PDB file of C-alpha atoms in Angstrom:
ATOM      1  CA  UNK A   1     -16.423  36.152 133.607  1.00  0.00           C
ATOM      2  CA  UNK A   2     -20.096  36.991 134.081  1.00  0.00           C
ATOM      3  CA  UNK A   3     -19.744  38.168 137.683  1.00  0.00           C
ATOM      4  CA  UNK A   4     -21.522  35.234 139.343  1.00  0.00           C
ATOM      5  CA  UNK A   5     -18.389  34.709 141.447  1.00  0.00           C
ATOM      6  CA  UNK A   6     -16.231  37.560 142.713  1.00  0.00           C
ATOM      7  CA  UNK A   7     -12.964  35.603 142.762  1.00  0.00           C
ATOM      8  CA  UNK A   8     -11.473  32.157 142.369  1.00  0.00           C
ATOM      9  CA  UNK A   9      -8.249  30.462 143.399  1.00  0.00           C
ATOM     10  CA  UNK A  10      -5.977  28.165 141.428  1.00  0.00           C
ATOM     11  CA  UNK A  11      -5.918  30.125 138.176  1.00  0.00           C
ATOM     12  CA  UNK A  12      -3.284  29.972 135.480  1.00  0.00           C
ATOM     13  CA  UNK A  13      -2.777  33.174 133.526  1.00  0.00           C
ATOM     14  CA  UNK A  14      -4.219  33.207 130.011  1.00  0.00           C
ATOM     15  CA  UNK A  15      -4.736  36.098 127.650  1.00  0.00           C
ATOM     16  CA  UNK A  16      -8.415  35.174 127.310  1.00  0.00           C
ATOM     17  CA  UNK A  17      -9.020  35.297 131.064  1.00  0.00           C
ATOM     18  CA  UNK A  18      -7.112  38.575 131.377  1.00  0.00           C
ATOM     19  CA  UNK A  19      -9.888  40.178 129.321  1.00  0.00           C
ATOM     20  CA  UNK A  20     -12.462  39.596 132.082  1.00  0.00           C
ATOM     21  CA  UNK A  21     -10.405  39.013 135.239  1.00  0.00           C
ATOM     22  CA  UNK A  22      -7.804  40.751 137.340  1.00  0.00           C
ATOM     23  CA  UNK A  23      -4.903  38.561 138.469  1.00  0.00           C
ATOM     24  CA  UNK A  24      -3.163  38.569 141.816  1.00  0.00           C
ATOM     25  CA  UNK A  25       0.561  38.079 142.047  1.00  0.00           C
ATOM     26  CA  UNK A  26       1.387  34.340 142.043  1.00  0.00           C
ATOM     27  CA  UNK A  27       0.724  32.727 145.405  1.00  0.00           C
ATOM     28  CA  UNK A  28       2.112  29.284 144.561  1.00  0.00           C
ATOM     29  CA  UNK A  29       3.675  27.257 141.791  1.00  0.00           C
ATOM     30  CA  UNK A  30       1.873  24.302 140.278  1.00  0.00           C
ATOM     31  CA  UNK A  31       3.681  21.294 138.851  1.00  0.00           C
ATOM     32  CA  UNK A  32       1.902  18.880 136.531  1.00  0.00           C
ATOM     33  CA  UNK A  33       2.617  15.187 136.173  1.00  0.00           C
ATOM     34  CA  UNK A  34       1.137  12.223 134.356  1.00  0.00           C
ATOM     35  CA  UNK A  35      -0.360   9.430 136.461  1.00  0.00           C
ATOM     36  CA  UNK A  36      -0.824   5.765 135.574  1.00  0.00           C
ATOM     37  CA  UNK A  37      -1.912   2.693 137.510  1.00  0.00           C
ATOM     38  CA  UNK A  38       0.902   1.308 139.665  1.00  0.00           C
ATOM     39  CA  UNK A  39       3.143  -1.060 137.750  1.00  0.00           C
ATOM     40  CA  UNK A  40       2.129   0.215 134.294  1.00  0.00           C
ATOM     41  CA  UNK A  41       4.558   3.143 133.972  1.00  0.00           C
ATOM     42  CA  UNK A  42       7.254   0.984 132.382  1.00  0.00           C
ATOM     43  CA  UNK A  43       4.765  -0.258 129.783  1.00  0.00           C
ATOM     44  CA  UNK A  44       4.845   3.092 127.989  1.00  0.00           C
ATOM     45  CA  UNK A  45       7.646   5.108 126.446  1.00  0.00           C
ATOM     46  CA  UNK A  46       7.167   8.297 128.452  1.00  0.00           C
ATOM     47  CA  UNK A  47       9.968  10.828 128.598  1.00  0.00           C
ATOM     48  CA  UNK A  48       9.745  14.574 128.245  1.00  0.00           C
ATOM     49  CA  UNK A  49       6.512  16.265 127.146  1.00  0.00           C
ATOM     50  CA  UNK A  50       7.057  15.649 123.433  1.00  0.00           C
ATOM     51  CA  UNK A  51       7.872  11.959 123.956  1.00  0.00           C
ATOM     52  CA  UNK A  52       4.903  11.531 126.321  1.00  0.00           C
ATOM     53  CA  UNK A  53       2.449  13.037 123.834  1.00  0.00           C
ATOM     54  CA  UNK A  54       3.974  10.951 121.030  1.00  0.00           C
ATOM     55  CA  UNK A  55       3.645   7.802 123.161  1.00  0.00           C
ATOM     56  CA  UNK A  56      -0.034   8.566 123.836  1.00  0.00           C
ATOM     57  CA  UNK A  57      -0.664   8.553 120.084  1.00  0.00           C
ATOM     58  CA  UNK A  58       1.578   5.602 119.246  1.00  0.00           C
ATOM     59  CA  UNK A  59       0.011   3.434 121.952  1.00  0.00           C
ATOM     60  CA  UNK A  60      -3.532   4.731 121.349  1.00  0.00           C
ATOM     61  CA  UNK A  61      -3.824   5.622 125.041  1.00  0.00           C
ATOM     62  CA  UNK A  62      -6.875   7.254 126.613  1.00  0.00           C
ATOM     63  CA  UNK A  63      -6.014  10.193 128.863  1.00  0.00           C
ATOM     64  CA  UNK A  64      -8.304  11.888 131.363  1.00  0.00           C
ATOM     65  CA  UNK A  65      -8.085  15.683 131.620  1.00  0.00           C
ATOM     66  CA  UNK A  66     -10.121  18.227 133.560  1.00  0.00           C
ATOM     67  CA  UNK A  67     -12.449  20.039 131.187  1.00  0.00           C
ATOM     68  CA  UNK A  68     -11.416  23.690 130.854  1.00  0.00           C
ATOM     69  CA  UNK A  69      -8.256  23.303 132.948  1.00  0.00           C
ATOM     70  CA  UNK A  70      -5.106  25.051 131.731  1.00  0.00           C
ATOM     71  CA  UNK A  71      -2.119  22.743 132.197  1.00  0.00           C
ATOM     72  CA  UNK A  72       1.409  23.987 132.916  1.00  0.00           C
ATOM     73  CA  UNK A  73       2.777  23.432 129.420  1.00  0.00           C
ATOM     74  CA  UNK A  74       1.173  24.847 126.265  1.00  0.00           C
ATOM     75  CA  UNK A  75       2.032  21.659 124.371  1.00  0.00           C
ATOM     76  CA  UNK A  76      -0.318  19.688 126.625  1.00  0.00           C
ATOM     77  CA  UNK A  77      -3.082  22.265 126.143  1.00  0.00           C
ATOM     78  CA  UNK A  78      -2.542  22.270 122.372  1.00  0.00           C
ATOM     79  CA  UNK A  79      -2.690  18.460 122.334  1.00  0.00           C
ATOM     80  CA  UNK A  80      -5.933  18.439 124.329  1.00  0.00           C
ATOM     81  CA  UNK A  81      -7.553  21.128 122.182  1.00  0.00           C
ATOM     82  CA  UNK A  82      -6.536  19.591 118.831  1.00  0.00           C
ATOM     83  CA  UNK A  83      -9.628  18.056 117.194  1.00  0.00           C
ATOM     84  CA  UNK A  84      -7.490  15.213 115.794  1.00  0.00           C
ATOM     85  CA  UNK A  85      -6.559  14.120 119.334  1.00  0.00           C
ATOM     86  CA  UNK A  86     -10.068  13.871 120.803  1.00  0.00           C
ATOM     87  CA  UNK A  87     -10.044  10.075 120.466  1.00  0.00           C
ATOM     88  CA  UNK A  88      -7.319  10.046 123.151  1.00  0.00           C
ATOM     89  CA  UNK A  89      -9.111  12.422 125.546  1.00  0.00           C
ATOM     90  CA  UNK A  90     -11.750  11.780 128.191  1.00  0.00           C
ATOM     91  CA  UNK A  91     -12.832  15.013 129.864  1.00  0.00           C
ATOM     92  CA  UNK A  92     -13.556  14.978 133.579  1.00  0.00           C
ATOM     93  CA  UNK A  93     -15.143  17.614 135.785  1.00  0.00           C
ATOM     94  CA  UNK A  94     -12.283  17.498 138.332  1.00  0.00           C
ATOM     95  CA  UNK A  95      -9.083  15.672 139.307  1.00  0.00           C
ATOM     96  CA  UNK A  96     -10.895  13.187 141.552  1.00  0.00           C
ATOM     97  CA  UNK A  97     -12.978  12.092 138.566  1.00  0.00           C
ATOM     98  CA  UNK A  98      -9.785  11.759 136.493  1.00  0.00           C
ATOM     99  CA  UNK A  99      -8.299   9.501 139.168  1.00  0.00           C
ATOM    100  CA  UNK A 100     -11.490   7.441 139.275  1.00  0.00           C
ATOM    101  CA  UNK A 101     -11.349   7.158 135.466  1.00  0.00           C
ATOM    102  CA  UNK A 102      -7.836   5.730 135.813  1.00  0.00           C
ATOM    103  CA  UNK A 103      -8.587   3.357 138.675  1.00  0.00           C
ATOM    104  CA  UNK A 104     -11.759   2.098 136.988  1.00  0.00           C
ATOM    105  CA  UNK A 105      -9.911   1.379 133.732  1.00  0.00           C
ATOM    106  CA  UNK A 106     -11.663   4.006 131.588  1.00  0.00           C
ATOM    107  CA  UNK A 107      -8.290   5.630 130.801  1.00  0.00           C
ATOM    108  CA  UNK A 108      -4.628   4.654 130.818  1.00  0.00           C
ATOM    109  CA  UNK A 109      -3.396   7.876 132.437  1.00  0.00           C
ATOM    110  CA  UNK A 110      -4.317  11.385 133.530  1.00  0.00           C
ATOM    111  CA  UNK A 111      -2.574  14.749 133.711  1.00  0.00           C
ATOM    112  CA  UNK A 112      -2.886  16.650 137.005  1.00  0.00           C
ATOM    113  CA  UNK A 113      -1.300  18.980 139.505  1.00  0.00           C
ATOM    114  CA  UNK A 114       1.056  17.039 141.779  1.00  0.00           C
ATOM    115  CA  UNK A 115      -0.138  18.685 145.001  1.00  0.00           C
ATOM    116  CA  UNK A 116      -3.814  18.124 144.216  1.00  0.00           C
ATOM    117  CA  UNK A 117      -3.226  14.519 143.163  1.00  0.00           C
ATOM    118  CA  UNK A 118      -1.190  13.752 146.282  1.00  0.00           C
ATOM    119  CA  UNK A 119      -4.006  15.103 148.427  1.00  0.00           C
ATOM    120  CA  UNK A 120      -6.686  13.152 146.565  1.00  0.00           C
ATOM    121  CA  UNK A 121      -4.627   9.947 146.680  1.00  0.00           C
ATOM    122  CA  UNK A 122      -4.088  10.357 150.423  1.00  0.00           C
ATOM    123  CA  UNK A 123      -7.773  11.113 151.143  1.00  0.00           C
ATOM    124  CA  UNK A 124      -9.021   8.201 149.035  1.00  0.00           C
ATOM    125  CA  UNK A 125      -6.339   5.737 150.208  1.00  0.00           C
ATOM    126  CA  UNK A 126      -5.175   5.363 146.596  1.00  0.00           C
ATOM    127  CA  UNK A 127      -1.486   6.235 146.923  1.00  0.00           C
ATOM    128  CA  UNK A 128      -0.448   2.632 146.428  1.00  0.00           C
ATOM    129  CA  UNK A 129      -2.651   2.326 143.316  1.00  0.00           C
ATOM    130  CA  UNK A 130      -1.113   5.089 141.188  1.00  0.00           C
ATOM    131  CA  UNK A 131       2.330   5.956 139.911  1.00  0.00           C
ATOM    132  CA  UNK A 132       3.630   9.367 138.889  1.00  0.00           C
ATOM    133  CA  UNK A 133       5.571  10.242 135.757  1.00  0.00           C
ATOM    134  CA  UNK A 134       7.250  13.542 136.633  1.00  0.00           C
ATOM    135  CA  UNK A 135       7.199  15.938 133.669  1.00  0.00           C
ATOM    136  CA  UNK A 136       9.338  18.705 135.176  1.00  0.00           C
ATOM    137  CA  UNK A 137       6.863  21.431 134.189  1.00  0.00           C
ATOM    138  CA  UNK A 138       5.303  24.119 136.312  1.00  0.00           C
ATOM    139  CA  UNK A 139       3.371  27.345 136.141  1.00  0.00           C
ATOM    140  CA  UNK A 140       2.545  30.201 138.510  1.00  0.00           C
ATOM    141  CA  UNK A 141      -0.885  30.083 140.147  1.00  0.00           C
ATOM    142  CA  UNK A 142      -2.938  33.194 140.899  1.00  0.00           C
ATOM    143  CA  UNK A 143      -6.191  34.327 142.408  1.00  0.00           C
ATOM    144  CA  UNK A 144      -8.473  35.822 139.756  1.00  0.00           C
ATOM    145  CA  UNK A 145     -11.075  38.512 140.372  1.00  0.00           C
ATOM    146  CA  UNK A 146     -14.099  39.314 138.226  1.00  0.00           C
ATOM    147  CA  UNK A 147     -13.772  42.693 136.555  1.00  0.00           C
ATOM    148  CA  UNK A 148     -17.590  42.959 136.722  1.00  0.00           C
ATOM    149  CA  UNK A 149     -17.792  42.841 140.507  1.00  0.00           C
ATOM    150  CA  UNK A 150     -14.317  43.616 141.858  1.00  0.00           C
ATOM    151  CA  UNK A 151     -11.817  46.453 141.469  1.00  0.00           C
ATOM    152  CA  UNK A 152      -8.061  46.851 141.239  1.00  0.00           C
ATOM    153  CA  UNK A 153      -7.846  48.152 144.845  1.00  0.00           C
ATOM    154  CA  UNK A 154      -9.125  44.815 146.175  1.00  0.00           C
ATOM    155  CA  UNK A 155      -6.547  42.969 144.071  1.00  0.00           C
ATOM    156  CA  UNK A 156      -3.823  45.271 145.444  1.00  0.00           C
ATOM    157  CA  UNK A 157      -4.992  44.474 148.988  1.00  0.00           C
ATOM    158  CA  UNK A 158      -4.752  40.732 148.277  1.00  0.00           C
ATOM    159  CA  UNK A 159      -1.318  41.190 146.705  1.00  0.00           C
ATOM    160  CA  UNK A 160      -0.112  43.071 149.773  1.00  0.00           C
ATOM    161  CA  UNK A 161      -1.474  40.318 152.028  1.00  0.00           C
ATOM    162  CA  UNK A 162       0.338  37.643 149.985  1.00  0.00           C
ATOM    163  CA  UNK A 163       3.580  39.620 150.205  1.00  0.00           C
ATOM    164  CA  UNK A 164       3.138  40.141 153.953  1.00  0.00           C
ATOM    165  CA  UNK A 165       2.560  36.430 154.574  1.00  0.00           C
ATOM    166  CA  UNK A 166       5.692  35.626 152.559  1.00  0.00           C
ATOM    167  CA  UNK A 167       7.702  38.290 154.391  1.00  0.00           C
ATOM    168  CA  UNK A 168       6.650  37.011 157.823  1.00  0.00           C
ATOM    169  CA  UNK A 169       7.624  33.459 156.916  1.00  0.00           C
ATOM    170  CA  UNK A 170       4.082  32.149 157.257  1.00  0.00           C
ATOM    171  CA  UNK A 171       3.919  31.308 153.570  1.00  0.00           C
ATOM    172  CA  UNK A 172       6.446  28.490 153.931  1.00  0.00           C
ATOM    173  CA  UNK A 173       4.488  27.032 156.860  1.00  0.00           C
ATOM    174  CA  UNK A 174       1.227  27.138 154.904  1.00  0.00           C
ATOM    175  CA  UNK A 175       2.733  25.531 151.797  1.00  0.00           C
ATOM    176  CA  UNK A 176       4.421  22.777 153.849  1.00  0.00           C
ATOM    177  CA  UNK A 177       1.016  22.002 155.394  1.00  0.00           C
TER     178      UNK A 177
END
């Protein structure tokens, strides 16, 4: 926003951000899930988003979320930003910290991007310690560019590069890893 960084990856579109940033075309899709310690998923009445949020309240669960992150469903963001729900929320600086909050017993669960969480779990040898509750929600992810330091031509160049990578078939190889 203030031009300290020219661009950033992994951005979800918001009206607020659109005031100070240009957006690329989407370069990937993000899916969010809820994670609990292995073996504890059946202890809670999680279902769709509404049932999951209701269960958090009914069971007085603590949930770790990344501070300032925009999750794939507005109902999650509204829940997090509601002053009445702050007793359920522990804010973390990143997804690794959210996972550590879960594994160290500071929270019962955390919301996160499935791809990011899979990578963190693999790198920290924690895959067998967590369990995923799939929420079936996703959102397009963009690059964002500071309007203070960048211009629309640069964004167009990035968009053309994204389209070219997709057209050449390289996009699928990159996403598969």
